[in-house]
PDB file of C-alpha atoms in Angstrom:
ATOM      1  CA  MET Y  86      71.503 106.274 206.600  1.00 79.00           C
ATOM      2  CA  ILE Y  87      68.583 108.267 205.186  1.00 86.00           C
ATOM      3  CA  GLU Y  88      65.189 106.563 205.362  1.00 91.00           C
ATOM      4  CA  LEU Y  89      61.884 107.982 204.138  1.00 93.00           C
ATOM      5  CA  PHE Y  90      58.545 106.237 204.583  1.00 93.00           C
ATOM      6  CA  LEU Y  91      55.008 106.785 203.360  1.00 92.00           C
ATOM      7  CA  VAL Y  92      52.723 106.175 206.343  1.00 92.00           C
ATOM      8  CA  LYS Y  93      49.174 104.971 205.719  1.00 91.00           C
ATOM      9  CA  PRO Y  94      46.556 103.948 208.324  1.00 88.00           C
ATOM     10  CA  ASP Y  95      47.167 100.232 207.734  1.00 90.00           C
ATOM     11  CA  TYR Y  96      50.721 100.057 206.381  1.00 90.00           C
ATOM     12  CA  MET Y  97      54.056 101.840 206.008  1.00 90.00           C
ATOM     13  CA  MET Y  98      56.208 101.732 202.866  1.00 91.00           C
ATOM     14  CA  ALA Y  99      59.792 102.856 202.234  1.00 90.00           C
ATOM     15  CA  ILE Y 100      60.292 105.434 199.472  1.00 88.00           C
ATOM     16  CA  PRO Y 101      63.539 105.490 197.441  1.00 86.00           C
ATOM     17  CA  VAL Y 102      65.005 108.927 198.069  1.00 87.00           C
ATOM     18  CA  SER Y 103      68.074 110.759 196.783  1.00 88.00           C
ATOM     19  CA  THR Y 104      68.176 113.694 199.222  1.00 90.00           C
ATOM     20  CA  VAL Y 105      66.209 114.940 202.216  1.00 92.00           C
ATOM     21  CA  THR Y 106      66.529 118.452 203.643  1.00 91.00           C
ATOM     22  CA  TRP Y 107      65.177 118.866 207.182  1.00 91.00           C
ATOM     23  CA  SER Y 108      64.854 122.509 208.178  1.00 88.00           C
ATOM     24  CA  GLY Y 109      63.202 125.145 210.324  1.00 84.00           C
ATOM     25  CA  GLN Y 110      63.575 128.763 211.339  1.00 76.00           C
ATOM     26  CA  ARG Y 111      63.815 130.430 214.700  1.00 66.00           C
ATOM     27  CA  TYR Y 112      60.592 132.423 214.318  1.00 64.00           C
ATOM     28  CA  GLN Y 113      58.648 129.736 212.438  1.00 73.00           C
ATOM     29  CA  ALA Y 114      56.916 127.134 214.591  1.00 84.00           C
ATOM     30  CA  ALA Y 115      56.650 124.305 212.070  1.00 91.00           C
ATOM     31  CA  ARG Y 116      59.558 122.206 210.833  1.00 94.00           C
ATOM     32  CA  LYS Y 117      59.612 120.798 207.318  1.00 94.00           C
ATOM     33  CA  ILE Y 118      61.378 118.380 205.019  1.00 93.00           C
ATOM     34  CA  GLU Y 119      61.998 118.599 201.291  1.00 94.00           C
ATOM     35  CA  ALA Y 120      62.575 115.172 199.771  1.00 93.00           C
ATOM     36  CA  ASN Y 121      63.758 114.446 196.234  1.00 91.00           C
ATOM     37  CA  ILE Y 122      62.686 111.051 194.929  1.00 86.00           C
ATOM     38  CA  LEU Y 123      62.835 109.318 191.545  1.00 72.00           C
ATOM     39  CA  TYR Y 124      59.238 109.132 190.374  1.00 63.00           C
ATOM     40  CA  THR Y 125      58.923 107.023 187.228  1.00 60.00           C
ATOM     41  CA  ASP Y 126      57.345 103.798 186.020  1.00 58.00           C
ATOM     42  CA  VAL Y 127      59.852 103.312 183.200  1.00 57.00           C
ATOM     43  CA  GLY Y 128      62.181 100.298 183.280  1.00 53.00           C
ATOM     44  CA  LEU Y 129      62.783  98.597 186.617  1.00 51.00           C
ATOM     45  CA  HIS Y 130      62.061 101.650 188.782  1.00 51.00           C
ATOM     46  CA  PHE Y 131      59.155 101.176 191.167  1.00 51.00           C
ATOM     47  CA  TYR Y 132      57.261 104.145 192.484  1.00 58.00           C
ATOM     48  CA  GLN Y 133      54.693 104.668 195.180  1.00 64.00           C
ATOM     49  CA  GLN Y 134      52.015 107.285 194.599  1.00 80.00           C
ATOM     50  CA  VAL Y 135      52.418 110.123 197.102  1.00 86.00           C
ATOM     51  CA  ILE Y 136      49.884 112.951 197.168  1.00 86.00           C
ATOM     52  CA  GLU Y 137      49.046 116.014 199.232  1.00 92.00           C
ATOM     53  CA  GLY Y 138      47.715 115.017 202.637  1.00 93.00           C
ATOM     54  CA  ASP Y 139      49.855 111.883 202.909  1.00 92.00           C
ATOM     55  CA  THR Y 140      52.086 111.401 205.948  1.00 94.00           C
ATOM     56  CA  LEU Y 141      55.865 111.158 205.544  1.00 95.00           C
ATOM     57  CA  LEU Y 142      58.227 109.773 208.178  1.00 95.00           C
ATOM     58  CA  PHE Y 143      61.924 110.660 207.994  1.00 95.00           C
ATOM     59  CA  LYS Y 144      64.603 108.687 209.847  1.00 93.00           C
ATOM     60  CA  TRP Y 145      68.341 109.203 210.166  1.00 88.00           C
ATOM     61  CA  LYS Y 146      70.418 106.248 211.356  1.00 86.00           C
ATOM     62  CA  GLY Y 147      67.267 104.556 212.616  1.00 89.00           C
ATOM     63  CA  ASN Y 148      66.038 107.518 214.676  1.00 91.00           C
ATOM     64  CA  GLU Y 149      62.821 109.307 213.778  1.00 93.00           C
ATOM     65  CA  LEU Y 150      63.512 112.996 213.206  1.00 93.00           C
ATOM     66  CA  PHE Y 151      60.342 114.118 211.469  1.00 95.00           C
ATOM     67  CA  ARG Y 152      56.756 113.086 210.819  1.00 95.00           C
ATOM     68  CA  GLY Y 153      54.423 115.368 208.927  1.00 95.00           C
ATOM     69  CA  THR Y 154      51.932 116.014 206.145  1.00 94.00           C
ATOM     70  CA  VAL Y 155      52.707 116.542 202.453  1.00 94.00           C
ATOM     71  CA  PHE Y 156      51.647 120.052 201.428  1.00 94.00           C
ATOM     72  CA  ASN Y 157      53.467 120.527 198.108  1.00 93.00           C
ATOM     73  CA  ARG Y 158      54.624 118.406 195.179  1.00 90.00           C
ATOM     74  CA  SER Y 159      56.843 119.412 192.275  1.00 89.00           C
ATOM     75  CA  ARG Y 160      57.821 117.124 189.385  1.00 84.00           C
ATOM     76  CA  ASN Y 161      60.260 117.834 186.556  1.00 84.00           C
ATOM     77  CA  LYS Y 162      60.717 116.366 183.075  1.00 80.00           C
ATOM     78  CA  SER Y 163      63.411 113.914 184.139  1.00 77.00           C
ATOM     79  CA  GLY Y 164      61.063 112.255 186.611  1.00 74.00           C
ATOM     80  CA  GLN Y 165      62.363 113.750 189.849  1.00 82.00           C
ATOM     81  CA  LEU Y 166      59.605 114.503 192.332  1.00 87.00           C
ATOM     82  CA  THR Y 167      60.144 116.966 195.173  1.00 91.00           C
ATOM     83  CA  LEU Y 168      57.865 116.582 198.182  1.00 92.00           C
ATOM     84  CA  THR Y 169      57.488 119.239 200.877  1.00 94.00           C
ATOM     85  CA  ALA Y 170      55.974 118.158 204.183  1.00 95.00           C
ATOM     86  CA  TYR Y 171      55.346 120.110 207.397  1.00 94.00           C
ATOM     87  CA  ASP Y 172      54.860 118.859 210.940  1.00 96.00           C
ATOM     88  CA  MET Y 173      51.662 119.300 212.973  1.00 95.00           C
ATOM     89  CA  LEU Y 174      52.438 122.870 214.046  1.00 95.00           C
ATOM     90  CA  GLN Y 175      51.778 123.966 210.462  1.00 93.00           C
ATOM     91  CA  TYR Y 176      48.086 123.618 211.292  1.00 95.00           C
ATOM     92  CA  PHE Y 177      48.590 126.042 214.180  1.00 94.00           C
ATOM     93  CA  LEU Y 178      50.128 128.545 211.761  1.00 91.00           C
ATOM     94  CA  MET Y 179      47.517 128.201 209.012  1.00 92.00           C
ATOM     95  CA  ASN Y 180      44.310 128.165 211.068  1.00 94.00           C
ATOM     96  CA  LYS Y 181      42.802 131.291 212.618  1.00 93.00           C
ATOM     97  CA  ASP Y 182      39.826 131.845 214.906  1.00 94.00           C
ATOM     98  CA  ILE Y 183      38.419 133.896 217.776  1.00 92.00           C
ATOM     99  CA  TYR Y 184      38.064 132.480 221.305  1.00 92.00           C
ATOM    100  CA  ASN Y 185      36.993 133.297 224.831  1.00 92.00           C
ATOM    101  CA  PHE Y 186      39.804 131.753 226.871  1.00 94.00           C
ATOM    102  CA  SER Y 187      39.245 133.971 229.894  1.00 93.00           C
ATOM    103  CA  GLY Y 188      40.512 132.226 233.041  1.00 92.00           C
ATOM    104  CA  LYS Y 189      41.940 129.220 231.185  1.00 95.00           C
ATOM    105  CA  ARG Y 190      45.376 127.656 231.650  1.00 95.00           C
ATOM    106  CA  LEU Y 191      47.894 127.261 228.824  1.00 96.00           C
ATOM    107  CA  ASP Y 192      47.331 123.498 228.671  1.00 97.00           C
ATOM    108  CA  GLU Y 193      43.539 123.985 228.545  1.00 96.00           C
ATOM    109  CA  ILE Y 194      43.922 126.487 225.703  1.00 96.00           C
ATOM    110  CA  LEU Y 195      46.077 124.094 223.682  1.00 96.00           C
ATOM    111  CA  LEU Y 196      43.750 121.161 224.308  1.00 96.00           C
ATOM    112  CA  LYS Y 197      40.705 123.136 223.155  1.00 96.00           C
ATOM    113  CA  MET Y 198      42.374 124.295 219.927  1.00 95.00           C
ATOM    114  CA  CYS Y 199      43.721 120.820 219.130  1.00 95.00           C
ATOM    115  CA  LYS Y 200      40.258 119.307 219.558  1.00 94.00           C
ATOM    116  CA  ASP Y 201      38.514 122.039 217.551  1.00 94.00           C
ATOM    117  CA  PHE Y 202      40.885 121.646 214.595  1.00 95.00           C
ATOM    118  CA  GLU Y 203      41.447 117.887 214.987  1.00 94.00           C
ATOM    119  CA  VAL Y 204      45.197 118.246 215.479  1.00 94.00           C
ATOM    120  CA  PRO Y 205      46.744 115.104 217.043  1.00 94.00           C
ATOM    121  CA  HIS Y 206      48.291 115.832 220.423  1.00 96.00           C
ATOM    122  CA  GLY Y 207      49.997 114.221 223.383  1.00 94.00           C
ATOM    123  CA  SER Y 208      49.132 114.672 227.053  1.00 92.00           C
ATOM    124  CA  PHE Y 209      49.591 118.266 228.223  1.00 94.00           C
ATOM    125  CA  VAL Y 210      50.980 118.962 231.694  1.00 91.00           C
ATOM    126  CA  ASN Y 211      48.957 121.164 234.034  1.00 93.00           C
ATOM    127  CA  THR Y 212      50.578 124.619 233.742  1.00 94.00           C
ATOM    128  CA  LYS Y 213      48.670 125.853 236.847  1.00 92.00           C
ATOM    129  CA  GLU Y 214      48.507 129.583 236.021  1.00 94.00           C
ATOM    130  CA  ARG Y 215      45.211 130.878 234.597  1.00 93.00           C
ATOM    131  CA  VAL Y 216      46.286 133.364 231.962  1.00 91.00           C
ATOM    132  CA  GLY Y 217      43.664 132.991 229.218  1.00 87.00           C
ATOM    133  CA  LYS Y 218      42.094 136.062 227.624  1.00 88.00           C
ATOM    134  CA  ILE Y 219      39.317 136.883 225.197  1.00 87.00           C
ATOM    135  CA  ILE Y 220      40.640 136.681 221.624  1.00 87.00           C
ATOM    136  CA  ASP Y 221      38.135 138.873 219.794  1.00 81.00           C
ATOM    137  CA  GLN Y 222      40.093 139.308 216.557  1.00 85.00           C
ATOM    138  CA  GLU Y 223      40.971 136.633 214.030  1.00 87.00           C
ATOM    139  CA  THR Y 224      44.291 135.226 215.257  1.00 89.00           C
ATOM    140  CA  SER Y 225      46.369 132.196 214.308  1.00 92.00           C
ATOM    141  CA  LEU Y 226      46.318 129.313 216.754  1.00 94.00           C
ATOM    142  CA  TYR Y 227      50.080 129.592 217.155  1.00 93.00           C
ATOM    143  CA  ASP Y 228      49.900 133.284 218.088  1.00 92.00           C
ATOM    144  CA  ILE Y 229      47.212 132.466 220.661  1.00 94.00           C
ATOM    145  CA  ALA Y 230      49.439 129.725 222.109  1.00 94.00           C
ATOM    146  CA  LEU Y 231      52.488 132.001 222.052  1.00 93.00           C
ATOM    147  CA  ARG Y 232      50.625 134.732 223.928  1.00 92.00           C
ATOM    148  CA  ALA Y 233      49.514 132.202 226.554  1.00 94.00           C
ATOM    149  CA  MET Y 234      53.089 130.913 226.956  1.00 94.00           C
ATOM    150  CA  ILE Y 235      54.403 134.453 227.425  1.00 93.00           C
ATOM    151  CA  ASP Y 236      51.710 135.285 230.000  1.00 94.00           C
ATOM    152  CA  THR Y 237      52.388 132.009 231.839  1.00 95.00           C
ATOM    153  CA  HIS Y 238      56.066 132.906 232.062  1.00 94.00           C
ATOM    154  CA  LYS Y 239      55.237 136.375 233.394  1.00 93.00           C
ATOM    155  CA  ALA Y 240      52.964 134.903 236.060  1.00 93.00           C
ATOM    156  CA  SER Y 241      55.097 131.956 237.170  1.00 93.00           C
ATOM    157  CA  LYS Y 242      58.620 132.450 235.725  1.00 92.00           C
ATOM    158  CA  ARG Y 243      58.188 129.033 234.097  1.00 92.00           C
ATOM    159  CA  LYS Y 244      58.890 128.716 230.376  1.00 92.00           C
ATOM    160  CA  PHE Y 245      56.929 126.310 228.213  1.00 94.00           C
ATOM    161  CA  HIS Y 246      57.471 125.190 224.653  1.00 91.00           C
ATOM    162  CA  ILE Y 247      55.206 123.519 222.094  1.00 94.00           C
ATOM    163  CA  TYR Y 248      56.627 121.226 219.453  1.00 93.00           C
ATOM    164  CA  SER Y 249      55.649 118.418 217.109  1.00 94.00           C
ATOM    165  CA  ARG Y 250      56.997 114.903 217.632  1.00 94.00           C
ATOM    166  CA  LEU Y 251      55.845 111.521 216.333  1.00 93.00           C
ATOM    167  CA  GLY Y 252      53.019 113.256 214.493  1.00 93.00           C
ATOM    168  CA  LYS Y 253      51.548 114.930 217.588  1.00 95.00           C
ATOM    169  CA  VAL Y 254      51.699 118.352 219.255  1.00 96.00           C
ATOM    170  CA  HIS Y 255      53.414 118.300 222.649  1.00 96.00           C
ATOM    171  CA  LEU Y 256      53.883 120.784 225.480  1.00 95.00           C
ATOM    172  CA  THR Y 257      56.947 120.745 227.702  1.00 93.00           C
ATOM    173  CA  GLU Y 258      58.524 122.968 230.325  1.00 92.00           C
ATOM    174  CA  LEU Y 259      61.889 124.394 229.355  1.00 86.00           C
ATOM    175  CA  LYS Y 260      64.509 123.836 232.022  1.00 80.00           C
ATOM    176  CA  LYS Y 261      68.217 124.522 232.208  1.00 67.00           C
ATOM    177  CA  GLN Y 262      70.095 122.019 230.097  1.00 62.00           C
ATOM    178  CA  ASP Y 263      72.777 119.974 231.794  1.00 55.00           C
ATOM    179  CA  ILE Y 264      74.194 118.843 228.441  1.00 61.00           C
ATOM    180  CA  GLN Y 265      75.669 121.247 225.910  1.00 68.00           C
ATOM    181  CA  TRP Y 266      75.744 120.032 222.336  1.00 68.00           C
ATOM    182  CA  VAL Y 267      78.816 120.781 220.231  1.00 76.00           C
ATOM    183  CA  LEU Y 268      78.629 120.625 216.428  1.00 74.00           C
ATOM    184  CA  GLU Y 269      81.888 120.073 214.600  1.00 77.00           C
ATOM    185  CA  VAL Y 270      82.595 119.753 210.882  1.00 76.00           C
ATOM    186  CA  GLY Y 271      84.164 116.374 210.149  1.00 71.00           C
ATOM    187  CA  ASN Y 272      82.791 114.884 213.347  1.00 72.00           C
ATOM    188  CA  ASN Y 273      79.004 115.118 213.656  1.00 71.00           C
ATOM    189  CA  ILE Y 274      78.418 117.491 210.704  1.00 76.00           C
ATOM    190  CA  ILE Y 275      78.828 115.879 207.294  1.00 73.00           C
ATOM    191  CA  ASP Y 276      77.646 118.890 205.287  1.00 77.00           C
ATOM    192  CA  TYR Y 277      75.934 122.223 205.789  1.00 76.00           C
ATOM    193  CA  THR Y 278      74.614 125.273 203.962  1.00 78.00           C
ATOM    194  CA  TYR Y 279      74.584 128.742 205.506  1.00 74.00           C
ATOM    195  CA  ASP Y 280      72.192 131.280 203.967  1.00 77.00           C
ATOM    196  CA  THR Y 281      71.436 134.895 204.809  1.00 76.00           C
ATOM    197  CA  SER Y 282      68.606 137.079 203.537  1.00 77.00           C
ATOM    198  CA  ILE Y 283      67.058 140.497 204.103  1.00 77.00           C
ATOM    199  CA  GLU Y 284      63.663 139.496 202.693  1.00 77.00           C
ATOM    200  CA  GLU Y 285      62.048 139.693 206.141  1.00 74.00           C
ATOM    201  CA  THR Y 286      64.151 142.610 207.361  1.00 78.00           C
ATOM    202  CA  ALA Y 287      62.710 146.032 208.205  1.00 79.00           C
ATOM    203  CA  THR Y 288      64.765 149.202 208.519  1.00 81.00           C
ATOM    204  CA  ARG Y 289      61.738 151.255 209.521  1.00 83.00           C
ATOM    205  CA  VAL Y 290      58.746 150.196 211.620  1.00 81.00           C
ATOM    206  CA  LYS Y 291      55.560 152.252 211.662  1.00 84.00           C
ATOM    207  CA  LEU Y 292      52.695 151.468 214.043  1.00 80.00           C
ATOM    208  CA  THR Y 293      49.358 153.241 214.380  1.00 82.00           C
ATOM    209  CA  SER Y 294      46.656 153.017 217.040  1.00 79.00           C
ATOM    210  CA  GLY Y 295      43.181 154.516 217.258  1.00 76.00           C
ATOM    211  CA  GLU Y 296      40.769 155.830 214.640  1.00 75.00           C
ATOM    212  CA  GLY Y 297      40.172 159.084 212.756  1.00 73.00           C
ATOM    213  CA  ASN Y 298      41.544 162.239 214.351  1.00 76.00           C
ATOM    214  CA  LYS Y 299      42.494 160.212 217.441  1.00 77.00           C
ATOM    215  CA  THR Y 300      45.008 158.129 215.522  1.00 81.00           C
ATOM    216  CA  VAL Y 301      48.411 157.865 217.212  1.00 82.00           C
ATOM    217  CA  THR Y 302      51.462 157.083 215.074  1.00 83.00           C
ATOM    218  CA  ALA Y 303      54.957 156.008 216.107  1.00 79.00           C
ATOM    219  CA  VAL Y 304      57.927 155.436 213.809  1.00 82.00           C
ATOM    220  CA  VAL Y 305      61.301 153.884 214.631  1.00 80.00           C
ATOM    221  CA  THR Y 306      64.102 153.863 212.052  1.00 83.00           C
ATOM    222  CA  ASP Y 307      67.304 151.854 211.955  1.00 83.00           C
ATOM    223  CA  SER Y 308      69.621 154.480 210.474  1.00 86.00           C
ATOM    224  CA  GLU Y 309      72.510 152.075 209.987  1.00 87.00           C
ATOM    225  CA  GLY Y 310      70.302 149.459 208.362  1.00 81.00           C
ATOM    226  CA  LYS Y 311      68.623 152.081 206.180  1.00 84.00           C
ATOM    227  CA  LYS Y 312      72.010 153.228 204.919  1.00 86.00           C
ATOM    228  CA  GLN Y 313      72.973 149.667 204.040  1.00 82.00           C
ATOM    229  CA  PHE Y 314      69.678 148.232 202.743  1.00 82.00           C
ATOM    230  CA  GLY Y 315      67.516 151.267 201.932  1.00 86.00           C
ATOM    231  CA  VAL Y 316      64.048 151.938 203.327  1.00 86.00           C
ATOM    232  CA  ILE Y 317      62.175 148.689 204.017  1.00 83.00           C
ATOM    233  CA  GLN Y 318      59.125 149.571 206.087  1.00 84.00           C
ATOM    234  CA  HIS Y 319      56.937 147.303 208.167  1.00 78.00           C
ATOM    235  CA  PHE Y 320      53.527 148.895 208.824  1.00 82.00           C
ATOM    236  CA  GLU Y 321      50.993 147.606 211.312  1.00 77.00           C
ATOM    237  CA  LYS Y 322      47.751 148.938 212.753  1.00 80.00           C
ATOM    238  CA  VAL Y 323      47.623 147.912 216.413  1.00 74.00           C
ATOM    239  CA  SER Y 324      44.247 146.622 217.592  1.00 69.00           C
ATOM    240  CA  GLU Y 325      44.465 147.950 221.159  1.00 72.00           C
ATOM    241  CA  THR Y 326      44.311 151.671 221.946  1.00 71.00           C
ATOM    242  CA  LEU Y 327      47.741 152.922 223.055  1.00 74.00           C
ATOM    243  CA  ASN Y 328      49.297 156.318 223.674  1.00 74.00           C
ATOM    244  CA  LYS Y 329      52.442 157.296 221.792  1.00 73.00           C
ATOM    245  CA  SER Y 330      54.805 156.252 224.595  1.00 76.00           C
ATOM    246  CA  ALA Y 331      53.302 152.759 224.887  1.00 76.00           C
ATOM    247  CA  LEU Y 332      53.144 152.444 221.110  1.00 72.00           C
ATOM    248  CA  THR Y 333      56.821 153.352 220.782  1.00 73.00           C
ATOM    249  CA  LYS Y 334      57.827 150.769 223.404  1.00 73.00           C
ATOM    250  CA  LYS Y 335      55.832 148.094 221.580  1.00 71.00           C
ATOM    251  CA  GLU Y 336      57.406 149.169 218.321  1.00 67.00           C
ATOM    252  CA  LYS Y 337      60.966 148.971 219.645  1.00 68.00           C
ATOM    253  CA  ARG Y 338      60.414 145.435 220.945  1.00 68.00           C
ATOM    254  CA  PHE Y 339      59.105 144.356 217.569  1.00 68.00           C
ATOM    255  CA  TRP Y 340      61.784 146.235 215.658  1.00 62.00           C
ATOM    256  CA  THR Y 341      64.642 144.609 217.588  1.00 61.00           C
ATOM    257  CA  ARG Y 342      63.610 141.284 216.100  1.00 58.00           C
ATOM    258  CA  LYS Y 343      62.496 142.548 212.698  1.00 56.00           C
ATOM    259  CA  LYS Y 344      65.658 144.429 211.781  1.00 50.00           C
ATOM    260  CA  GLU Y 345      67.859 141.331 211.936  1.00 48.00           C
ATOM    261  CA  SER Y 346      68.723 139.510 208.723  1.00 42.00           C
ATOM    262  CA  LYS Y 347      67.182 136.057 208.428  1.00 45.00           C
ATOM    263  CA  ARG Y 348      69.660 133.209 208.767  1.00 43.00           C
ATOM    264  CA  SER Y 349      69.022 129.525 208.156  1.00 42.00           C
TER     265      SER Y 349
END
């Protein structure tokens, strides 16, 4: 059973809903829902005003799957209102800043950013390794956290993951799963949609480093992808100074991910 609630500081109210789509992407931190509700004051239909900034809670069969903030509203002539809400990690994606995190642990970095941007959070475990660096260029909070998680893994071989649950950002250590989930149509899948896209695909990646006559350029091309999709170039000027060999290695790592078609 689908349940959608409007959550206010002093009360919670159910919202009549026709469909709810709960989604996310592998390389996007935040999860979102798109809810279609009947929004009209004609006849016997009752509606509850929902605006940007409100909190929505989505349940399936009594279990909370999502809690987040309304960012978009869309209403059509027939009275159907579509609400789009994102979880707390959307604030990590949208906000950028510079920091001196030199000598800080991953959990200390997350705690500082959550407090600075007033993002609700749970208790963070002590990650032990001091991997923080000086972030001297405007960078999203999520990229800062991702860099700290990668450096923590390099230093300790321990993998950590940040996620949003019950309206708060959490940090957990990823361990080997003892349970393997199996999805089966007709059993625990009642419907699904499979989409593919090349909108975020690149068949050529070009990176540059340095300034003026000391500029170093490296280009990697996916010949097979270029033949199929044409030339779709991703260009990026790298902030750190790298020689061509190091730049090419960085480029290949990025390109391996970028050349794949997006699936959701």
